[in-house]
mmCIF file of C-alpha atoms in Angstrom:
data_model
loop_
_atom_site.group_PDB
_atom_site.id
_atom_site.type_symbol
_atom_site.label_atom_id
_atom_site.label_comp_id
_atom_site.label_asym_id
_atom_site.label_seq_id
_atom_site.Cartn_x
_atom_site.Cartn_y
_atom_site.Cartn_z
ATOM 1 C CA UNK I 1 123.205 43.245 -3.623
ATOM 2 C CA UNK I 2 125.267 45.841 -5.495
ATOM 3 C CA UNK I 3 124.549 48.430 -2.773
ATOM 4 C CA UNK I 4 125.597 45.999 -0.023
ATOM 5 C CA UNK I 5 128.788 45.148 -1.905
ATOM 6 C CA UNK I 6 129.642 48.830 -2.323
ATOM 7 C CA UNK I 7 129.006 49.477 1.388
ATOM 8 C CA UNK I 8 131.178 46.504 2.370
ATOM 9 C CA UNK I 9 134.003 47.703 0.137
ATOM 10 C CA UNK I 10 133.730 51.203 1.627
ATOM 11 C CA UNK I 11 133.917 49.763 5.126
ATOM 12 C CA UNK I 12 136.981 47.679 4.270
ATOM 13 C CA UNK I 13 138.738 50.671 2.755
ATOM 14 C CA UNK I 14 137.506 53.276 5.236
ATOM 15 C CA UNK I 15 138.189 51.227 8.368
ATOM 16 C CA UNK I 16 142.009 51.298 8.221
ATOM 17 C CA UNK I 17 141.978 54.885 6.958
ATOM 18 C CA UNK I 18 139.705 56.027 9.789
ATOM 19 C CA UNK I 19 141.873 54.164 12.329
ATOM 20 C CA UNK I 20 145.019 55.791 10.942
ATOM 21 C CA UNK I 21 143.379 59.211 11.137
ATOM 22 C CA UNK I 22 142.304 58.544 14.719
ATOM 23 C CA UNK I 23 145.848 57.495 15.656
ATOM 24 C CA UNK I 24 147.364 60.547 13.955
ATOM 25 C CA UNK I 25 144.947 62.858 15.778
ATOM 26 C CA UNK I 26 145.631 61.120 19.085
ATOM 27 C CA UNK I 27 149.416 61.385 18.633
ATOM 28 C CA UNK I 28 149.028 65.085 17.814
ATOM 29 C CA UNK I 29 147.064 65.607 21.044
ATOM 30 C CA UNK I 30 149.747 63.842 23.076
ATOM 31 C CA UNK I 31 152.455 65.966 21.453
ATOM 32 C CA UNK I 32 150.530 69.107 22.388
ATOM 33 C CA UNK I 33 150.320 67.864 25.973
ATOM 34 C CA UNK I 34 154.114 67.441 26.120
ATOM 35 C CA UNK I 35 154.684 70.996 24.862
ATOM 36 C CA UNK I 36 152.008 72.528 27.107
ATOM 37 C CA UNK I 37 153.402 70.969 30.291
ATOM 38 C CA UNK I 38 156.848 72.414 29.502
ATOM 39 C CA UNK I 39 156.005 75.860 28.144
ATOM 40 C CA UNK I 40 152.913 77.024 30.031
ATOM 41 C CA UNK I 41 152.500 78.562 33.455
ATOM 42 C CA UNK I 42 149.763 77.053 35.589
ATOM 43 C CA UNK I 43 148.796 76.477 39.211
ATOM 44 C CA UNK I 44 146.301 74.141 40.785
ATOM 45 C CA UNK I 45 145.476 71.231 43.048
ATOM 46 C CA UNK I 46 145.448 67.627 41.896
ATOM 47 C CA UNK I 47 144.459 64.341 43.512
ATOM 48 C CA UNK I 48 146.351 61.065 43.228
ATOM 49 C CA UNK I 49 144.403 57.832 43.796
ATOM 50 C CA UNK I 50 145.750 54.288 44.051
ATOM 51 C CA UNK I 51 143.490 51.711 45.649
ATOM 52 C CA UNK I 52 142.466 53.072 49.051
ATOM 53 C CA UNK I 53 145.292 55.610 49.019
ATOM 54 C CA UNK I 54 144.302 59.188 48.172
ATOM 55 C CA UNK I 55 146.780 62.072 48.232
ATOM 56 C CA UNK I 56 146.254 65.745 47.398
ATOM 57 C CA UNK I 57 149.011 68.040 46.144
ATOM 58 C CA UNK I 58 149.306 71.688 45.202
ATOM 59 C CA UNK I 59 151.467 72.548 42.182
ATOM 60 C CA UNK I 60 152.700 75.770 40.568
ATOM 61 C CA UNK I 61 154.662 75.720 37.308
ATOM 62 C CA UNK I 62 156.427 78.808 35.972
ATOM 63 C CA UNK I 63 158.491 79.428 32.832
ATOM 64 C CA UNK I 64 160.754 82.472 33.113
ATOM 65 C CA UNK I 65 162.061 84.755 30.382
ATOM 66 C CA UNK I 66 165.124 82.621 29.618
ATOM 67 C CA UNK I 67 163.007 79.485 29.185
ATOM 68 C CA UNK I 68 163.858 77.874 32.533
ATOM 69 C CA UNK I 69 161.127 75.602 33.897
ATOM 70 C CA UNK I 70 160.563 76.046 37.632
ATOM 71 C CA UNK I 71 158.063 74.023 39.610
ATOM 72 C CA UNK I 72 156.989 73.818 43.224
ATOM 73 C CA UNK I 73 154.922 70.893 44.493
ATOM 74 C CA UNK I 74 153.534 70.657 48.026
ATOM 75 C CA UNK I 75 151.903 67.471 49.348
ATOM 76 C CA UNK I 76 148.891 68.478 51.440
ATOM 77 C CA UNK I 77 148.120 65.140 53.123
ATOM 78 C CA UNK I 78 150.105 63.270 55.752
ATOM 79 C CA UNK I 79 153.675 64.322 56.561
ATOM 80 C CA UNK I 80 154.586 67.714 55.031
ATOM 81 C CA UNK I 81 156.687 67.422 51.878
ATOM 82 C CA UNK I 82 157.825 69.945 49.320
ATOM 83 C CA UNK I 83 159.546 69.366 45.987
ATOM 84 C CA UNK I 84 161.135 72.210 44.040
ATOM 85 C CA UNK I 85 162.434 71.587 40.529
ATOM 86 C CA UNK I 86 164.508 73.985 38.429
ATOM 87 C CA UNK I 87 164.844 72.387 35.002
ATOM 88 C CA UNK I 88 166.231 68.929 35.863
ATOM 89 C CA UNK I 89 167.596 69.804 39.324
ATOM 90 C CA UNK I 90 165.282 68.589 42.101
ATOM 91 C CA UNK I 91 165.299 69.342 45.838
ATOM 92 C CA UNK I 92 162.900 67.491 48.127
ATOM 93 C CA UNK I 93 162.328 68.911 51.631
ATOM 94 C CA UNK I 94 161.201 66.525 54.397
ATOM 95 C CA UNK I 95 160.697 68.627 57.559
ATOM 96 C CA UNK I 96 159.619 65.724 59.776
ATOM 97 C CA UNK I 97 162.919 63.922 59.126
ATOM 98 C CA UNK I 98 164.850 67.204 58.736
ATOM 99 C CA UNK I 99 166.326 65.966 55.443
ATOM 100 C CA UNK I 100 166.866 67.589 52.054
ATOM 101 C CA UNK I 101 167.251 65.181 49.134
ATOM 102 C CA UNK I 102 169.028 66.491 46.036
ATOM 103 C CA UNK I 103 168.562 64.632 42.771
ATOM 104 C CA UNK I 104 168.167 64.982 39.034
ATOM 105 C CA UNK I 105 164.804 64.330 37.445
ATOM 106 C CA UNK I 106 166.295 62.139 34.688
ATOM 107 C CA UNK I 107 163.718 59.754 33.270
ATOM 108 C CA UNK I 108 161.227 60.233 36.104
ATOM 109 C CA UNK I 109 158.116 62.174 35.187
ATOM 110 C CA UNK I 110 155.573 63.802 37.468
ATOM 111 C CA UNK I 111 151.994 64.874 36.771
ATOM 112 C CA UNK I 112 151.071 66.637 34.551
ATOM 113 C CA UNK I 113 154.420 66.119 32.737
ATOM 114 C CA UNK I 114 153.973 62.353 32.476
ATOM 115 C CA UNK I 115 154.464 61.916 28.733
ATOM 116 C CA UNK I 116 157.801 61.236 26.997
ATOM 117 C CA UNK I 117 159.366 63.534 24.408
ATOM 118 C CA UNK I 118 159.253 60.853 21.679
ATOM 119 C CA UNK I 119 155.500 60.330 21.453
ATOM 120 C CA UNK I 120 155.563 58.498 18.103
ATOM 121 C CA UNK I 121 157.688 55.688 19.574
ATOM 122 C CA UNK I 122 154.778 54.714 21.847
ATOM 123 C CA UNK I 123 152.827 53.326 18.874
ATOM 124 C CA UNK I 124 155.246 50.386 18.714
ATOM 125 C CA UNK I 125 153.879 49.008 21.992
ATOM 126 C CA UNK I 126 150.442 50.651 22.310
ATOM 127 C CA UNK I 127 147.427 50.973 20.034
ATOM 128 C CA UNK I 128 146.680 54.722 20.266
ATOM 129 C CA UNK I 129 143.332 56.270 19.430
ATOM 130 C CA UNK I 130 140.958 59.069 20.322
ATOM 131 C CA UNK I 131 138.439 58.528 23.091
ATOM 132 C CA UNK I 132 135.280 60.323 24.125
ATOM 133 C CA UNK I 133 135.308 64.017 25.118
ATOM 134 C CA UNK I 134 134.723 64.986 28.740
ATOM 135 C CA UNK I 135 135.131 67.624 31.430
ATOM 136 C CA UNK I 136 137.844 67.802 34.090
ATOM 137 C CA UNK I 137 138.050 70.539 36.749
ATOM 138 C CA UNK I 138 135.578 72.598 34.711
ATOM 139 C CA UNK I 139 137.574 72.368 31.448
ATOM 140 C CA UNK I 140 136.447 70.694 28.226
ATOM 141 C CA UNK I 141 138.807 67.868 27.296
ATOM 142 C CA UNK I 142 139.646 65.384 24.545
ATOM 143 C CA UNK I 143 140.698 61.914 25.626
ATOM 144 C CA UNK I 144 143.340 59.573 24.215
ATOM 145 C CA UNK I 145 143.417 55.807 24.794
ATOM 146 C CA UNK I 146 146.614 53.729 24.869
ATOM 147 C CA UNK I 147 145.905 50.010 24.695
ATOM 148 C CA UNK I 148 148.922 47.688 25.192
ATOM 149 C CA UNK I 149 149.766 45.376 22.300
ATOM 150 C CA UNK I 150 151.026 42.674 24.684
ATOM 151 C CA UNK I 151 150.677 41.617 28.320
ATOM 152 C CA UNK I 152 153.886 43.228 29.576
ATOM 153 C CA UNK I 153 152.422 46.681 30.300
ATOM 154 C CA UNK I 154 149.211 48.349 31.425
ATOM 155 C CA UNK I 155 146.925 50.643 29.444
ATOM 156 C CA UNK I 156 146.375 54.390 29.863
ATOM 157 C CA UNK I 157 143.703 57.028 29.337
ATOM 158 C CA UNK I 158 144.704 60.698 29.098
ATOM 159 C CA UNK I 159 142.324 63.669 29.245
ATOM 160 C CA UNK I 160 143.796 66.749 27.515
ATOM 161 C CA UNK I 161 142.437 70.300 27.783
ATOM 162 C CA UNK I 162 140.844 71.210 24.464
ATOM 163 C CA UNK I 163 142.233 74.764 24.116
ATOM 164 C CA UNK I 164 145.730 74.673 25.609
ATOM 165 C CA UNK I 165 146.607 70.977 25.316
ATOM 166 C CA UNK I 166 147.569 70.651 29.006
ATOM 167 C CA UNK I 167 147.151 67.180 30.497
ATOM 168 C CA UNK I 168 144.413 67.389 33.155
ATOM 169 C CA UNK I 169 143.798 63.744 34.038
ATOM 170 C CA UNK I 170 145.705 60.482 33.611
ATOM 171 C CA UNK I 171 144.491 56.984 34.453
ATOM 172 C CA UNK I 172 146.375 53.681 34.346
ATOM 173 C CA UNK I 173 144.106 50.685 33.686
ATOM 174 C CA UNK I 174 144.484 46.900 33.772
ATOM 175 C CA UNK I 175 143.462 44.430 31.066
ATOM 176 C CA UNK I 176 139.807 44.716 32.213
ATOM 177 C CA UNK I 177 139.822 48.498 31.948
ATOM 178 C CA UNK I 178 139.765 48.919 35.746
ATOM 179 C CA UNK I 179 141.652 51.865 37.224
ATOM 180 C CA UNK I 180 144.975 51.034 38.880
ATOM 181 C CA UNK I 181 145.941 54.604 39.663
ATOM 182 C CA UNK I 182 144.838 58.073 38.631
ATOM 183 C CA UNK I 183 145.988 61.693 38.696
ATOM 184 C CA UNK I 184 143.393 64.419 38.168
ATOM 185 C CA UNK I 185 143.228 68.169 38.686
ATOM 186 C CA UNK I 186 140.449 69.221 41.032
ATOM 187 C CA UNK I 187 141.161 72.934 40.624
ATOM 188 C CA UNK I 188 143.360 74.601 38.005
ATOM 189 C CA UNK I 189 144.262 77.997 36.558
ATOM 190 C CA UNK I 190 146.134 78.048 33.239
ATOM 191 C CA UNK I 191 148.246 80.906 31.875
ATOM 192 C CA UNK I 192 148.573 82.749 35.169
ATOM 193 C CA UNK I 193 151.048 85.670 35.358
ATOM 194 C CA UNK I 194 153.246 83.811 37.862
ATOM 195 C CA UNK I 195 156.672 84.963 39.085
ATOM 196 C CA UNK I 196 159.666 83.183 40.600
ATOM 197 C CA UNK I 197 158.303 84.098 44.030
ATOM 198 C CA UNK I 198 155.266 81.872 43.395
ATOM 199 C CA UNK I 199 157.480 78.811 42.910
ATOM 200 C CA UNK I 200 160.117 79.588 45.526
ATOM 201 C CA UNK I 201 160.565 76.988 48.272
ATOM 202 C CA UNK I 202 158.754 77.775 51.527
ATOM 203 C CA UNK I 203 160.882 75.286 53.448
ATOM 204 C CA UNK I 204 164.363 76.294 52.279
ATOM 205 C CA UNK I 205 164.671 78.984 54.963
ATOM 206 C CA UNK I 206 163.952 76.510 57.772
ATOM 207 C CA UNK I 207 166.200 73.757 56.358
ATOM 208 C CA UNK I 208 169.468 75.208 57.651
ATOM 209 C CA UNK I 209 171.197 72.469 59.606
ATOM 210 C CA UNK I 210 169.156 69.660 58.042
ATOM 211 C CA UNK I 211 170.977 66.630 56.642
ATOM 212 C CA UNK I 212 171.497 66.875 52.877
ATOM 213 C CA UNK I 213 171.437 63.635 50.941
ATOM 214 C CA UNK I 214 172.535 63.541 47.315
ATOM 215 C CA UNK I 215 170.656 60.784 45.514
ATOM 216 C CA UNK I 216 172.703 61.229 42.341
ATOM 217 C CA UNK I 217 176.167 59.739 42.125
ATOM 218 C CA UNK I 218 177.295 58.010 38.960
ATOM 219 C CA UNK I 219 174.393 58.447 36.606
ATOM 220 C CA UNK I 220 173.749 58.643 32.891
ATOM 221 C CA UNK I 221 172.393 56.739 29.969
ATOM 222 C CA UNK I 222 173.462 53.084 29.929
ATOM 223 C CA UNK I 223 176.360 53.618 32.334
ATOM 224 C CA UNK I 224 178.307 50.394 32.872
ATOM 225 C CA UNK I 225 177.518 49.376 36.453
ATOM 226 C CA UNK I 226 178.845 45.826 36.198
ATOM 227 C CA UNK I 227 175.424 44.224 35.743
ATOM 228 C CA UNK I 228 173.328 43.509 32.665
ATOM 229 C CA UNK I 229 169.771 42.409 31.825
ATOM 230 C CA UNK I 230 170.370 39.486 29.472
ATOM 231 C CA UNK I 231 166.667 39.032 28.629
ATOM 232 C CA UNK I 232 164.848 42.319 29.330
ATOM 233 C CA UNK I 233 161.086 42.688 29.072
ATOM 234 C CA UNK I 234 160.082 43.205 25.405
ATOM 235 C CA UNK I 235 160.011 46.904 24.562
ATOM 236 C CA UNK I 236 161.881 47.977 27.699
ATOM 237 C CA UNK I 237 165.376 49.293 27.059
ATOM 238 C CA UNK I 238 167.876 50.524 29.615
ATOM 239 C CA UNK I 239 167.759 54.309 29.830
ATOM 240 C CA UNK I 240 169.870 54.873 32.942
ATOM 241 C CA UNK I 241 172.430 53.202 35.168
ATOM 242 C CA UNK I 242 173.922 54.563 38.370
ATOM 243 C CA UNK I 243 175.473 53.743 41.719
ATOM 244 C CA UNK I 244 173.819 55.180 44.809
ATOM 245 C CA UNK I 245 175.495 55.587 48.164
ATOM 246 C CA UNK I 246 173.806 53.794 51.092
ATOM 247 C CA UNK I 247 176.083 55.246 53.748
ATOM 248 C CA UNK I 248 179.719 55.305 54.828
ATOM 249 C CA UNK I 249 179.764 51.698 56.083
ATOM 250 C CA UNK I 250 177.843 50.044 53.239
ATOM 251 C CA UNK I 251 178.675 49.252 49.596
ATOM 252 C CA UNK I 252 176.986 51.293 46.876
ATOM 253 C CA UNK I 253 173.653 50.156 45.471
ATOM 254 C CA UNK I 254 173.367 49.623 41.711
ATOM 255 C CA UNK I 255 170.268 51.162 40.148
ATOM 256 C CA UNK I 256 169.198 50.557 36.542
ATOM 257 C CA UNK I 257 166.084 51.959 34.849
ATOM 258 C CA UNK I 258 164.308 50.369 31.881
ATOM 259 C CA UNK I 259 161.438 52.019 29.997
ATOM 260 C CA UNK I 260 159.194 51.599 26.966
ATOM 261 C CA UNK I 261 158.795 55.376 26.828
ATOM 262 C CA UNK I 262 155.881 55.524 29.256
ATOM 263 C CA UNK I 263 156.042 52.660 31.758
ATOM 264 C CA UNK I 264 159.297 52.126 33.674
ATOM 265 C CA UNK I 265 160.947 49.315 35.640
ATOM 266 C CA UNK I 266 163.625 50.085 38.226
ATOM 267 C CA UNK I 267 166.134 47.390 39.155
ATOM 268 C CA UNK I 268 168.113 47.696 42.411
ATOM 269 C CA UNK I 269 171.070 45.453 43.259
ATOM 270 C CA UNK I 270 172.672 45.384 46.710
ATOM 271 C CA UNK I 271 174.601 42.876 48.856
ATOM 272 C CA UNK I 272 172.484 40.180 50.496
ATOM 273 C CA UNK I 273 171.799 40.522 54.223
ATOM 274 C CA UNK I 274 170.310 37.872 56.500
ATOM 275 C CA UNK I 275 167.155 39.893 57.056
ATOM 276 C CA UNK I 276 166.530 39.910 53.286
ATOM 277 C CA UNK I 277 165.843 36.164 53.366
ATOM 278 C CA UNK I 278 162.282 36.754 54.579
ATOM 279 C CA UNK I 279 161.381 39.063 51.695
ATOM 280 C CA UNK I 280 162.137 37.066 48.545
ATOM 281 C CA UNK I 281 159.456 36.853 45.837
ATOM 282 C CA UNK I 282 156.546 39.068 44.741
ATOM 283 C CA UNK I 283 155.129 41.980 46.741
ATOM 284 C CA UNK I 284 152.852 44.926 46.089
ATOM 285 C CA UNK I 285 152.852 48.523 47.319
ATOM 286 C CA UNK I 286 149.790 50.354 46.016
ATOM 287 C CA UNK I 287 150.016 50.520 42.228
ATOM 288 C CA UNK I 288 153.664 49.413 42.297
ATOM 289 C CA UNK I 289 154.488 45.723 41.931
ATOM 290 C CA UNK I 290 157.769 44.437 43.394
ATOM 291 C CA UNK I 291 159.760 41.246 42.871
ATOM 292 C CA UNK I 292 162.907 40.275 44.818
ATOM 293 C CA UNK I 293 165.355 37.530 43.846
ATOM 294 C CA UNK I 294 168.664 36.405 45.273
ATOM 295 C CA UNK I 295 171.551 36.193 42.798
ATOM 296 C CA UNK I 296 174.655 34.818 44.501
ATOM 297 C CA UNK I 297 175.566 37.183 47.305
ATOM 298 C CA UNK I 298 173.249 39.908 46.030
ATOM 299 C CA UNK I 299 169.561 40.803 46.188
ATOM 300 C CA UNK I 300 168.011 41.945 42.905
ATOM 301 C CA UNK I 301 164.801 43.953 43.305
ATOM 302 C CA UNK I 302 162.632 44.990 40.366
ATOM 303 C CA UNK I 303 159.719 47.361 40.849
ATOM 304 C CA UNK I 304 157.389 49.274 38.590
ATOM 305 C CA UNK I 305 153.823 49.957 37.575
ATOM 306 C CA UNK I 306 153.728 46.923 35.291
ATOM 307 C CA UNK I 307 152.186 43.424 35.598
ATOM 308 C CA UNK I 308 153.962 41.086 38.075
ATOM 309 C CA UNK I 309 155.137 38.672 35.355
ATOM 310 C CA UNK I 310 157.039 41.536 33.691
ATOM 311 C CA UNK I 311 159.073 42.014 36.873
ATOM 312 C CA UNK I 312 159.663 38.266 37.204
ATOM 313 C CA UNK I 313 161.041 38.166 33.668
ATOM 314 C CA UNK I 314 163.252 41.158 34.390
ATOM 315 C CA UNK I 315 164.842 39.828 37.603
ATOM 316 C CA UNK I 316 165.381 36.386 36.094
ATOM 317 C CA UNK I 317 167.463 37.978 33.335
ATOM 318 C CA UNK I 318 169.651 40.222 35.510
ATOM 319 C CA UNK I 319 173.171 38.918 35.966
ATOM 320 C CA UNK I 320 176.588 40.193 36.935
ATOM 321 C CA UNK I 321 179.070 40.766 34.128
ATOM 322 C CA UNK I 322 181.873 38.224 34.064
#
């Protein structure tokens, strides 16, 4: 009896301590992944999967002597596309449409730089712990599990390279643990002696005469765009607000972004048109859920990789400032 009592007491004391240690180790791994994606040179091929959709991309990431981060991403399936990023400046080349889109990265993250700078803040909305080790693209990895503390967001599993800390695989999962979408390297070389030539655009030379569209207009953190979310989704705060031009003969579109640090919800507001009447309510595009609602003479659209009821709550709380 005494032995059983001692064992029970040890379990009661050791359980929370072990959980805290697991969380601390997991947060440290995630922090390493943030640093590695910014400061290391690497090149490889990764696969994105969402339902029946599978897309392969080639990426090269280079950090030059002055600390500038330069990245070139080429989509290998379907219509040719190339994205070149120099720090936060992004240029997307679409040769089929003969368009160049200029934008700023802002809050948007791309694989393998999916994680936010403030890793510790994630523990407010996710239970974070170490998972089982594994192998990805021939590399030994540690895994980290993020389990949502409520029903307003999905869960995540991250596989992080054991030696360098680079994120090699990321999976979003629903409440049953089923994969919603996944990024994973199929082939990767880390620490390559890359140069600026390796990340230079291959389509820039042919883009002379293409239409150039600037996706950034009025943008910044919590810019006043004349609209407000009176009852946002718990944990999601506004991180950006902007007006985007839709063309010379149309009013600007309002775009607001809300995030919990990992998941994000975009809200678009534009004048109502007759053809919009057939597309009110919930929709789904791959891993992205969409909800449209009419507010007066405007259409409010919320979209994001979150459960549908999160988008419904968001659009029901969006209103124009009086």
